[in-house]
XYZ file of C-alpha atoms in Angstrom:
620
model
C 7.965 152.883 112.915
C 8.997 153.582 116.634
C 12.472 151.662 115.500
C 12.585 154.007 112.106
C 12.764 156.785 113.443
C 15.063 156.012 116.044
C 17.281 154.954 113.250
C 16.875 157.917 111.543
C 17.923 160.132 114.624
C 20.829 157.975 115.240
C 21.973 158.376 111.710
C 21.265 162.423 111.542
C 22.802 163.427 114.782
C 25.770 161.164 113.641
C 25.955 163.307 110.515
C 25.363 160.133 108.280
C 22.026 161.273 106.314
C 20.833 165.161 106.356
C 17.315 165.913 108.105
C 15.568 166.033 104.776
C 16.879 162.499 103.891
C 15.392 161.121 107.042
C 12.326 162.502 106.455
C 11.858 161.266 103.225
C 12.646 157.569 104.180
C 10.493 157.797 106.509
C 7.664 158.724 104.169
C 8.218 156.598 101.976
C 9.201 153.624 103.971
C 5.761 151.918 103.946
C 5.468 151.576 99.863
C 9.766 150.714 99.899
C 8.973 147.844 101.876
C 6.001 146.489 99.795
C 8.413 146.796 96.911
C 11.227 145.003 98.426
C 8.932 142.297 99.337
C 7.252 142.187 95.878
C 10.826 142.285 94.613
C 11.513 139.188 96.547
C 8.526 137.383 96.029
C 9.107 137.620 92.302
C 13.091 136.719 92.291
C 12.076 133.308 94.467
C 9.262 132.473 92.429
C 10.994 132.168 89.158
C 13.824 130.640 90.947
C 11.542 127.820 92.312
C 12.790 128.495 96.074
C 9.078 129.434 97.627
C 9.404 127.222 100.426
C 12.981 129.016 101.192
C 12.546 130.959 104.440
C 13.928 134.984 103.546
C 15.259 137.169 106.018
C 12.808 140.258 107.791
C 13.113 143.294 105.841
C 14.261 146.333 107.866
C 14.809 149.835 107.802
C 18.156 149.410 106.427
C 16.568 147.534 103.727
C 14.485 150.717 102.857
C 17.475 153.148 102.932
C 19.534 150.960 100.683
C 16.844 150.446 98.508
C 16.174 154.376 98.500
C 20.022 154.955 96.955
C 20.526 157.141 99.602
C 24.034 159.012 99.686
C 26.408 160.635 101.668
C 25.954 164.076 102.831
C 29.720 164.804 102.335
C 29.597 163.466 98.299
C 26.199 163.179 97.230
C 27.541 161.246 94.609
C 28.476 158.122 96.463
C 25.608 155.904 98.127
C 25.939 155.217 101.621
C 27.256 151.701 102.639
C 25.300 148.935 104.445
C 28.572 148.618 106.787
C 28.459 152.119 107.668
C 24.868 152.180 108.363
C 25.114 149.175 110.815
C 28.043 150.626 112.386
C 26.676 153.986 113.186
C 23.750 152.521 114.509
C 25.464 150.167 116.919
C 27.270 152.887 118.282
C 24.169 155.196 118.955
C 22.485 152.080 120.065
C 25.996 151.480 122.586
C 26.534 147.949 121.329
C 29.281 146.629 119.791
C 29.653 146.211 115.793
C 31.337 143.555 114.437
C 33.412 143.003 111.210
C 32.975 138.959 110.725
C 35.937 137.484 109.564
C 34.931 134.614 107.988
C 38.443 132.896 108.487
C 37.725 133.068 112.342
C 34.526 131.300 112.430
C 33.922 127.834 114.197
C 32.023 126.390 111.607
C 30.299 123.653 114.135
C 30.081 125.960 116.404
C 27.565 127.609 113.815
C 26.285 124.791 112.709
C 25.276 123.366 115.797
C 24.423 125.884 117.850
C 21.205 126.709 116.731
C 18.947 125.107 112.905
C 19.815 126.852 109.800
C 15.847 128.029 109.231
C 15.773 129.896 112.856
C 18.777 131.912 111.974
C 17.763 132.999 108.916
C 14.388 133.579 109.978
C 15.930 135.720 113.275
C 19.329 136.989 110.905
C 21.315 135.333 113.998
C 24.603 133.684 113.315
C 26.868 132.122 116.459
C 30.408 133.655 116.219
C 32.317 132.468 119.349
C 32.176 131.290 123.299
C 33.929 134.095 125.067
C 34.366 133.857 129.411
C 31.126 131.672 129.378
C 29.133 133.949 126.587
C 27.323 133.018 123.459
C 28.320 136.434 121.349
C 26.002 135.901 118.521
C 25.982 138.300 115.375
C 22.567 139.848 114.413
C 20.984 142.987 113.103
C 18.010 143.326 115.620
C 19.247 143.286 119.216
C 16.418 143.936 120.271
C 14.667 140.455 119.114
C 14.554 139.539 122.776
C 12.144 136.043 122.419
C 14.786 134.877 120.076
C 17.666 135.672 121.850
C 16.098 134.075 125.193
C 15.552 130.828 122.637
C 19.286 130.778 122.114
C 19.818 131.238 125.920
C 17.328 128.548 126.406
C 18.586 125.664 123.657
C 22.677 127.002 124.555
C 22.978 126.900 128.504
C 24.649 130.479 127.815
C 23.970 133.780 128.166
C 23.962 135.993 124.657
C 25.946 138.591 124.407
C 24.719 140.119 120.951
C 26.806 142.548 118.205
C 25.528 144.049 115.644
C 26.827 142.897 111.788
C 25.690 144.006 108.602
C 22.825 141.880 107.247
C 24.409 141.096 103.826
C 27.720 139.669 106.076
C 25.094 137.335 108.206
C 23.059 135.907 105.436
C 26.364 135.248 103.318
C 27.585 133.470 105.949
C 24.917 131.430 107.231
C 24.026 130.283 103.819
C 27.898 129.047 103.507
C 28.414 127.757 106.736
C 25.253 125.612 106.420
C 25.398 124.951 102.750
C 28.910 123.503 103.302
C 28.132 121.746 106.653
C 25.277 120.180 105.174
C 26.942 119.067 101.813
C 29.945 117.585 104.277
C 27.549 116.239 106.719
C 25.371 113.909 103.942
C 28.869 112.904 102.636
C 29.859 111.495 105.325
C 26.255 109.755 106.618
C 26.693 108.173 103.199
C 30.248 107.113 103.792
C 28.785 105.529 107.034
C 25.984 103.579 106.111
C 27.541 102.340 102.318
C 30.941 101.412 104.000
C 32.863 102.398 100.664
C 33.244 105.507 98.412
C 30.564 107.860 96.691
C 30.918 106.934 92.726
C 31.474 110.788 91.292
C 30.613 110.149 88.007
C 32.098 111.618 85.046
C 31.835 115.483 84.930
C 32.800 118.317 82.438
C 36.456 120.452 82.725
C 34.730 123.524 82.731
C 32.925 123.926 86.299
C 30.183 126.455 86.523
C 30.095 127.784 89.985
C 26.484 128.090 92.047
C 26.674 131.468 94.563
C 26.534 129.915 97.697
C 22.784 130.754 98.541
C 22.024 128.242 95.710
C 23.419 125.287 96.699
C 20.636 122.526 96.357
C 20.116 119.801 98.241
C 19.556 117.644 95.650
C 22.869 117.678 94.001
C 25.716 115.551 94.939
C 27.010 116.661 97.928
C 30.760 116.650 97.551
C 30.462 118.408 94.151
C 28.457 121.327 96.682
C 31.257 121.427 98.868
C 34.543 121.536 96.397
C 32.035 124.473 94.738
C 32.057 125.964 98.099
C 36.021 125.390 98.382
C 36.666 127.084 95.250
C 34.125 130.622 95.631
C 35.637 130.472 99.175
C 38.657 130.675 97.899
C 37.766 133.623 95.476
C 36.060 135.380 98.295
C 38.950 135.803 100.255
C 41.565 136.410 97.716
C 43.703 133.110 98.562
C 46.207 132.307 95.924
C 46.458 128.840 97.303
C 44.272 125.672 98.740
C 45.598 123.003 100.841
C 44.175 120.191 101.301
C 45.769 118.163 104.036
C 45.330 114.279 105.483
C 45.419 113.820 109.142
C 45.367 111.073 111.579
C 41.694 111.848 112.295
C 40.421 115.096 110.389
C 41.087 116.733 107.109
C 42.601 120.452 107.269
C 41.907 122.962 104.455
C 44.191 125.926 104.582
C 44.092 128.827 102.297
C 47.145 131.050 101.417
C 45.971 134.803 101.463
C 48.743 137.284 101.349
C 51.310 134.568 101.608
C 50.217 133.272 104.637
C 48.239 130.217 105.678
C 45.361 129.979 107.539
C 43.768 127.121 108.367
C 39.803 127.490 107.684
C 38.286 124.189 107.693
C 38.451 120.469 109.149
C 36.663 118.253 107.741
C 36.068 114.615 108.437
C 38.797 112.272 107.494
C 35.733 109.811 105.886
C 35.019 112.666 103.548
C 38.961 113.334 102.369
C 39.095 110.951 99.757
C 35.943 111.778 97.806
C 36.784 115.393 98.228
C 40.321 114.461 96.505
C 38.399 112.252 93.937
C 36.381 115.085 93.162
C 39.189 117.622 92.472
C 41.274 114.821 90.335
C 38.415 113.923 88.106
C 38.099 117.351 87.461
C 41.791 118.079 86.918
C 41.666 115.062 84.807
C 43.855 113.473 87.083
C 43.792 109.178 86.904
C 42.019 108.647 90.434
C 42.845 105.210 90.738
C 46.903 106.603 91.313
C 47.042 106.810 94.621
C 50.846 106.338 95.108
C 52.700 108.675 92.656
C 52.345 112.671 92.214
C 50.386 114.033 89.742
C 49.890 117.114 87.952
C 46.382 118.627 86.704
C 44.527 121.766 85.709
C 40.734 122.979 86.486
C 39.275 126.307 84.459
C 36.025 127.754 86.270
C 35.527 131.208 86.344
C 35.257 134.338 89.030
C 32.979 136.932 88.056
C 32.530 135.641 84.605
C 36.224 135.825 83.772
C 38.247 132.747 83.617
C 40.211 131.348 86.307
C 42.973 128.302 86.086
C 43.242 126.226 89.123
C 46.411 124.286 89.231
C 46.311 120.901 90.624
C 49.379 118.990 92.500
C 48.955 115.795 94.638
C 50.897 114.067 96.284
C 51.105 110.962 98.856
C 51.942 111.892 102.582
C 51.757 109.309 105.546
C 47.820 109.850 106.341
C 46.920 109.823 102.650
C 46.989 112.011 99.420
C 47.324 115.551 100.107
C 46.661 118.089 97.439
C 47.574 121.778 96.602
C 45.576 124.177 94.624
C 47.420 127.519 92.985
C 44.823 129.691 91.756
C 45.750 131.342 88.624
C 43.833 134.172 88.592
C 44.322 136.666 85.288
C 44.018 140.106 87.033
C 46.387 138.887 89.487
C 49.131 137.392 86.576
C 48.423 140.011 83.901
C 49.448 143.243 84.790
C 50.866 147.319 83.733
C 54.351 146.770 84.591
C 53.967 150.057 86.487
C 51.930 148.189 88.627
C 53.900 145.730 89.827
C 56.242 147.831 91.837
C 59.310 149.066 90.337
C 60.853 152.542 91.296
C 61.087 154.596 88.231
C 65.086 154.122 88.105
C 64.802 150.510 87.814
C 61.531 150.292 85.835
C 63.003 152.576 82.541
C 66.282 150.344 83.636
C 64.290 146.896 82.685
C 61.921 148.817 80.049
C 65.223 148.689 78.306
C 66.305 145.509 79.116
C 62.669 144.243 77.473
C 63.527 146.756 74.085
C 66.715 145.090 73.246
C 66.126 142.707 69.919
C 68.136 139.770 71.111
C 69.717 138.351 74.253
C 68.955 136.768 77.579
C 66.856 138.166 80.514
C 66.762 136.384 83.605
C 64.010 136.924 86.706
C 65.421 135.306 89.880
C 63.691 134.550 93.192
C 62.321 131.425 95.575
C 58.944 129.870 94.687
C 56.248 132.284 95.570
C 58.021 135.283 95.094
C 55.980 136.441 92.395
C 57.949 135.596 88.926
C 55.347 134.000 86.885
C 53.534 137.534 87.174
C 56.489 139.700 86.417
C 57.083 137.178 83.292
C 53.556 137.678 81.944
C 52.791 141.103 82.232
C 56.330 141.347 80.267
C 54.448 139.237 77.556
C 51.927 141.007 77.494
C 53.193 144.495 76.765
C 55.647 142.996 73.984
C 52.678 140.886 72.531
C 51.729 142.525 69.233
C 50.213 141.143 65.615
C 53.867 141.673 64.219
C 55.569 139.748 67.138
C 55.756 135.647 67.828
C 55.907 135.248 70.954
C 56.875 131.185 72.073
C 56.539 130.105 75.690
C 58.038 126.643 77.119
C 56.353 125.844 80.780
C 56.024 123.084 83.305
C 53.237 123.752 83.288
C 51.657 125.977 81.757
C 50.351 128.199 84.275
C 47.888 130.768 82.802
C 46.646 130.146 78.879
C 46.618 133.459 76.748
C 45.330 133.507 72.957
C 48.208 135.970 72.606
C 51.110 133.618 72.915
C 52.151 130.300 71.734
C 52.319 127.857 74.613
C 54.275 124.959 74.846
C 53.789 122.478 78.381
C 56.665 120.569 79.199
C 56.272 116.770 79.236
C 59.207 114.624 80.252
C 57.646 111.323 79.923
C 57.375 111.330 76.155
C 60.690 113.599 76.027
C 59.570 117.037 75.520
C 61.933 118.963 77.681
C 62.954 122.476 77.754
C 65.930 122.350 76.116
C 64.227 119.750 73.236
C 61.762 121.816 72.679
C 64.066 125.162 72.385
C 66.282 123.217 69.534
C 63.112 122.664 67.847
C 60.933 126.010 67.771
C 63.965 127.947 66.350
C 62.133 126.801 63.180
C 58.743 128.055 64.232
C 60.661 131.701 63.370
C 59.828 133.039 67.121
C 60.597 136.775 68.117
C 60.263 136.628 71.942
C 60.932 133.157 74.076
C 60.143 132.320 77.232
C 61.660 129.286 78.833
C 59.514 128.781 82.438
C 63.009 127.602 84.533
C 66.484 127.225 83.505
C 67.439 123.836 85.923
C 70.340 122.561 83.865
C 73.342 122.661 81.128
C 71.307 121.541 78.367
C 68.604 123.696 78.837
C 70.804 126.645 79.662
C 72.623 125.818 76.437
C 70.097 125.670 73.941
C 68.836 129.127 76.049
C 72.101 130.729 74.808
C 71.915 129.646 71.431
C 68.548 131.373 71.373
C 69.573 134.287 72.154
C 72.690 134.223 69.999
C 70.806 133.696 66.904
C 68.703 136.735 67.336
C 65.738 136.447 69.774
C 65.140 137.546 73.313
C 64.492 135.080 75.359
C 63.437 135.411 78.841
C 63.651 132.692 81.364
C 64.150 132.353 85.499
C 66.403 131.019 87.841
C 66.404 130.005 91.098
C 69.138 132.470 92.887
C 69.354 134.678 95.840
C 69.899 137.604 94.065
C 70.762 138.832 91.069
C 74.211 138.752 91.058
C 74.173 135.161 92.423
C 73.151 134.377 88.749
C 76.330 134.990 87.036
C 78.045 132.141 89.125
C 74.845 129.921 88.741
C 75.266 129.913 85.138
C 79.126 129.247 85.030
C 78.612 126.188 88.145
C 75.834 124.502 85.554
C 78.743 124.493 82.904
C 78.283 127.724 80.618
C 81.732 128.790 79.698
C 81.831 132.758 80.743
C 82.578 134.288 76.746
C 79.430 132.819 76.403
C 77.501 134.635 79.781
C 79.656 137.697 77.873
C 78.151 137.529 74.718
C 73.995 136.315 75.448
C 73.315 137.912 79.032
C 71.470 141.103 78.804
C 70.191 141.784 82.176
C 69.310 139.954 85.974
C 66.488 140.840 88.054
C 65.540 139.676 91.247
C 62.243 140.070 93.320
C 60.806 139.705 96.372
C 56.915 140.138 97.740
C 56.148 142.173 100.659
C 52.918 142.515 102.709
C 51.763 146.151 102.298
C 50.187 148.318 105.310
C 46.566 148.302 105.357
C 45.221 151.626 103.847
C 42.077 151.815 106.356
C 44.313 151.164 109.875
C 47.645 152.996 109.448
C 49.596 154.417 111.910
C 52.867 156.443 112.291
C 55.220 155.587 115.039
C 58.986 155.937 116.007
C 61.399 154.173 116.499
C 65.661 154.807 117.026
C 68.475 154.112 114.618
C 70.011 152.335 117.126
C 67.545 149.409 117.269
C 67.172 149.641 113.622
C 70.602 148.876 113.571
C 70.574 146.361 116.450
C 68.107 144.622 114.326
C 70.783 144.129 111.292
C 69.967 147.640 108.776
C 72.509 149.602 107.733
C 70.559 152.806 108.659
C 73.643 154.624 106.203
C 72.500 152.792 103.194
C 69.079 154.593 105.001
C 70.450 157.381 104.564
C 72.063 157.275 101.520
C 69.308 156.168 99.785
C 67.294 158.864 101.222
C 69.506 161.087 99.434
C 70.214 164.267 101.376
C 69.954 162.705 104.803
C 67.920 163.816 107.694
C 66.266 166.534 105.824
C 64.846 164.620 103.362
C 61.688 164.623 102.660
C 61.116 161.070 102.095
C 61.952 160.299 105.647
C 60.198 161.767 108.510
C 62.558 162.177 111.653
C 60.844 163.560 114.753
C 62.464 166.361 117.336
C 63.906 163.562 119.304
C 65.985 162.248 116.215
C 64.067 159.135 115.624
C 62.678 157.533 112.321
C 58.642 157.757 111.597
C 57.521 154.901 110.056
C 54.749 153.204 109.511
C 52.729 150.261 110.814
C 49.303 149.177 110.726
C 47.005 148.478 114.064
C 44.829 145.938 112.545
C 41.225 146.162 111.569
C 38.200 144.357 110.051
C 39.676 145.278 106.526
C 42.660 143.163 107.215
C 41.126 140.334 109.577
C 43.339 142.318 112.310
C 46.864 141.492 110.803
C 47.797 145.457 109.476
C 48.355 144.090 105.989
C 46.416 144.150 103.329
C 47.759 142.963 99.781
C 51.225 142.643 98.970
C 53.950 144.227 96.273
C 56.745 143.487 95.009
C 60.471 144.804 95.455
C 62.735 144.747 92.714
C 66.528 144.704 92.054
C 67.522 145.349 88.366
C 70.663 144.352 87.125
C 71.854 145.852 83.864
C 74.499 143.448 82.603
C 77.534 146.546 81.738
C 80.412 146.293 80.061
C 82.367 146.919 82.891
C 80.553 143.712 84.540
C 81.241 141.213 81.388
C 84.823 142.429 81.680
C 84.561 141.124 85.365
C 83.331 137.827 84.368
C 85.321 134.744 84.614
C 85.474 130.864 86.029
C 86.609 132.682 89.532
C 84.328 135.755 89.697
C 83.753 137.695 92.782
C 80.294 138.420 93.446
C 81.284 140.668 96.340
C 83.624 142.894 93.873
C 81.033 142.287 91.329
C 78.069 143.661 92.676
C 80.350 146.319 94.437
C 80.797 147.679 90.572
C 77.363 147.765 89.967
C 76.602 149.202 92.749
C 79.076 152.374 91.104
C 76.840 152.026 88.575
C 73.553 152.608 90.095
C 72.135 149.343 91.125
C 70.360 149.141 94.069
C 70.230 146.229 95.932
C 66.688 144.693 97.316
C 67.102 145.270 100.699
C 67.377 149.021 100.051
C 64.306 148.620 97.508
C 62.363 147.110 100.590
C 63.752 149.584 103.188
C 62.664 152.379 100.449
C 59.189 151.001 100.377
C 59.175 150.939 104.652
C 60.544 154.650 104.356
C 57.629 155.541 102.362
C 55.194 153.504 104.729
C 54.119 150.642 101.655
C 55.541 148.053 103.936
C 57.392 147.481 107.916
C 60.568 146.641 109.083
C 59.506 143.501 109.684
C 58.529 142.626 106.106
C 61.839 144.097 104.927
C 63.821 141.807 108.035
C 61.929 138.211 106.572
C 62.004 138.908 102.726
C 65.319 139.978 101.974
C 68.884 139.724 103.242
C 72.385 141.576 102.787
C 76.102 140.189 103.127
C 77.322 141.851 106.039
């Protein structure tokens, strides 16, 4: 009660919760904690788990449980996070974000049994100058904290974490260390692989507080893999043999981090398991292969695509994650300035002809594609796709997968579902002459057919077309429009910052600061662009935070350059075009090019020069 009420004061004087508030958890804090208990006791008998040891209920437990909101918006309920936060600070110890990408998962494992931290909420983050810092939501549970000092060698330096962040993440590190742990014991002592059995394509995930022990343990731990994955928003797994150790990395914002290694005896079951359920032949060993997975993500379907391949220690395999709210999107969403989005809404109108999206791998095409297909999807239009693979399944639209082995290729199949009387096409890649043909012919017999390439930029496409062999009164007659996109890492919202910087290092560091201006419109007065009294640019950068595990990015979007194919341009066309005179043209046209989408986005503080310097380029 002593504790309470010290809460309470800490949370009042903070401006948190109003006097009256305080009071009235107090009062009732005695029959909220008999129903939170009751609560529990209920939820773990039904569930079987009696013998499961459950974490101390707490005051923060009663205000959460008590709805209680903001004083500022009485509408919105205060958040756990901000209640342990506040309270650390009035208490003077630190409060920590845990970023589960930084943890040492032995380190947690090992450091102390799974039942004392979740009896104690305590959870081992990191050694730092010779001290244990260890993650809790009672720093003042001095016997246990002198255990940890006692079993460690090291002195415990505590911070305080939200109590939904520690149990999450003991349950997962533990769960998953365990499930890795028995794998490998039974690797040891059986001296060959654990048989996996035969199990359905659809996985069901368990939340990671009900992994039992009972199951087989490398099914656990691909589970784990895969709501891990989900958790953090990675759009790709990698799975990668070593010499000695296993190394999972995860792709999040389209950068890798490495998160787990596991033990090199447990690689090949782990593999097993993800081929079996990609229906992959697990006995093939030497060649790639190609599979699929569907599971689901809070009860909406997910697609997990599937490549292996053999590498010097082993098979390694990748994991794309082909999440729907991610591919299917408003195309106001995806990032277009209003010029070039009524520019391509035009493009997408046009009954017949050729659209092309251009970019590397990764670059975010297959989403542009599908949110296209989705707004033109109607019960009066057929809409034909042709894929390798078939990335995302939608009941809307007919979908065709690519196999070369029994001779269904792109350009095949194109010849063939002309008689299938399709309205819209989309061909997933055009790689060569026959595909690029048949393409054409598409499109010159009355259809709109949208497809990608693999170009620079937009204007690079015109000359990609005539080197694969397309003679240019056909590029004339079936080319409708080119557009090229890039992603870019966007400025976390919760840790922004303005800064300046001079035009003179912008331009040391290769921008043209008068397309800067230019695009800016009126110049220096502007305002788009913030100058300060000294003359320099304010931009935008971000300092790093728990939000966005300390990098100043959070998300990404993408950066469009939209190429309307003019008459002017077709006149331009020939064996010998000139890109440089070509997209000079458009350019008289209104076409802007990428870099000056990106350095419109860093104007307007979505993105940093940085992002704008590594995603796009310009012929000086």
């Amino acid at each position: 009660m002593v504790l309470s009420k010290r809460i309470c004061s800490i949370l009042v004087n903070a401006g948190i919760i109003s006097t009256d508030q305080a009071k009235n958890a107090l009062q009732k804090e005695r029959i909220t904690r008999e129903r939170i208990h009751a609560e529990r006791e209920k939820k773990r008998g039904a569930a079987g788990t009696a013998n499961i040891i459950d974490a101390p209920i707490d005051f923060v437990d009663v205000l959460l449980a008590l709805n209680v909101r903001t004083i500022d918006n009485p509408e919105i309920p205060i958040e756990e996070d901000t209640l342990y936060e506040t309270i650390a600070k009035g208490l003077g110890i630190a409060y920590k974000k845990i970023d589960p990408l930084q943890l040492d998962l032995n380190l947690v494992t090992r450091t102390i049994p799974k039942s004392f931290a979740m009896k104690h909420l305590l959870l081992p983050l990191e050694i730092n100058e010779g001290q244990l810092v260890v993650a809790t939501v009672d720093p003042f549970n001095q016997e246990a904290i002198e255990d940890v000092e006692r079993v460690t060698n090291l002195k415990v330096l505590p911070v305080i974490s939200s109590k939904s962040d520690i149990k999450k993440l003991i349950s997962e590190c533990f769960g998953f260390k365990h499930s890795i742990s028995a794998a490998e014991d039974q690797f040891a002592s059986a001296g060959v692989g654990v048989d996996l059995g035969n199990f359905e394509q659809f996985v069901r995930l368990t939340s990671s507080d009900e992994v039992p022990s009972t199951d087989q343990h490398i099914v656990n731990a691909v589970n784990h893999l895969f709501s891990y994955s989900f958790d953090q928003r990675a759009s790709d797994i990698h799975i990668e043999p070593k010499r000695d150790t296993s190394i999972v990395r995860m792709r999040i914002d389209g950068v890798l981090h490495t998160v787990y290694k596991l033990p090199k005896k447990v690689h090949n079951a782990v593999i097993s398991r993800i081929k079996t359920l990609s229906g992959l032949n697990m006995a093939e060993k030497r060649r790639p292969q190609d599979g699929r997975i569907k599971t689901e993500k809070d009860g909406v379907e997910v697609e997990i695509r599937v490549s292996t391949i053999p590498v010097a220690f082993g098979e390694k395999a990748v994991l794309r994650v082909m999440d729907p709210t991610v591919l299917f999107q408003s195309l106001e969403q995806l990032g277009f300035e209003d010029e070039d989005y009524h520019k391509y809404k035009k493009m997408i109108s046009m009954p017949h002809g050729i659209i092309l999206v251009t970019g590397p791998t990764g670059s975010g095409k297959s989403t542009t594609l599908y949110s296209t297909l989705r707004l033109l999807s109607s019960p009066e239009v057929n809409i034909t796709t042709i894929e390798d693979p078939i990335e995302m399944i939608h009941e809307d639209f007919n979908q065709i997968a690519v196999q070369p082995a029994i001779e269904v290729t792109f350009d095949t199949v194109l010849r063939n579902i002309l008689r299938q009387d399709p309205d819209i096409i989309m061909v997933g890649e055009i790689r060569d002459l026959l595909t690029a043909q048949s393409a054409i012919q598409a499109a010159l017999t009355g259809h709109l057919v949208l497809s990608t390439l693999h170009t620079n930029d937009s204007a690079s496409s015109v000359t990609r077309l005539l080197d694969l062999g397309i003679p240019p009164f056909l590029v004339h007659s079936s080319l409708t429009g080119i557009i090229a996109q890039r992603l870019v890492r966007t400025i976390c919202p919760f840790c922004h910052e303005s800064f300046e910087i001079e035009i003179n290092q912008l331009n040391a560091m290769g921008f043209k600061t008068d397309k800067i201006m230019r695009y800016n419109g009126t110049g220096l007065t502007n305002n788009k662009m913030k100058i300060s009294s000294d003359g320099n640019i304010i931009l935008k950068r971000g300092k790093g935070c728990i939000h966005c595990r300390y990098t100043g990015y959070k998300g990404r979007k993408a950066v469009f350059e939209v190429l309307p194919y003019s008459e002017r341009l077709k006149k331009m066309t020939s064996d010998d075009v000139n890109i440089s005179e070509l997209r000079r043209v458009a350019e008289s046209e209104g076409f802007v090019s990428l870099r000056d989408r990106a350095i419109a986005k860093m104007i307007n503080g979505e993105t940093t020069y940085q992002e704008v310097l590594k995603v796009t380029w310009e012929n000086i």
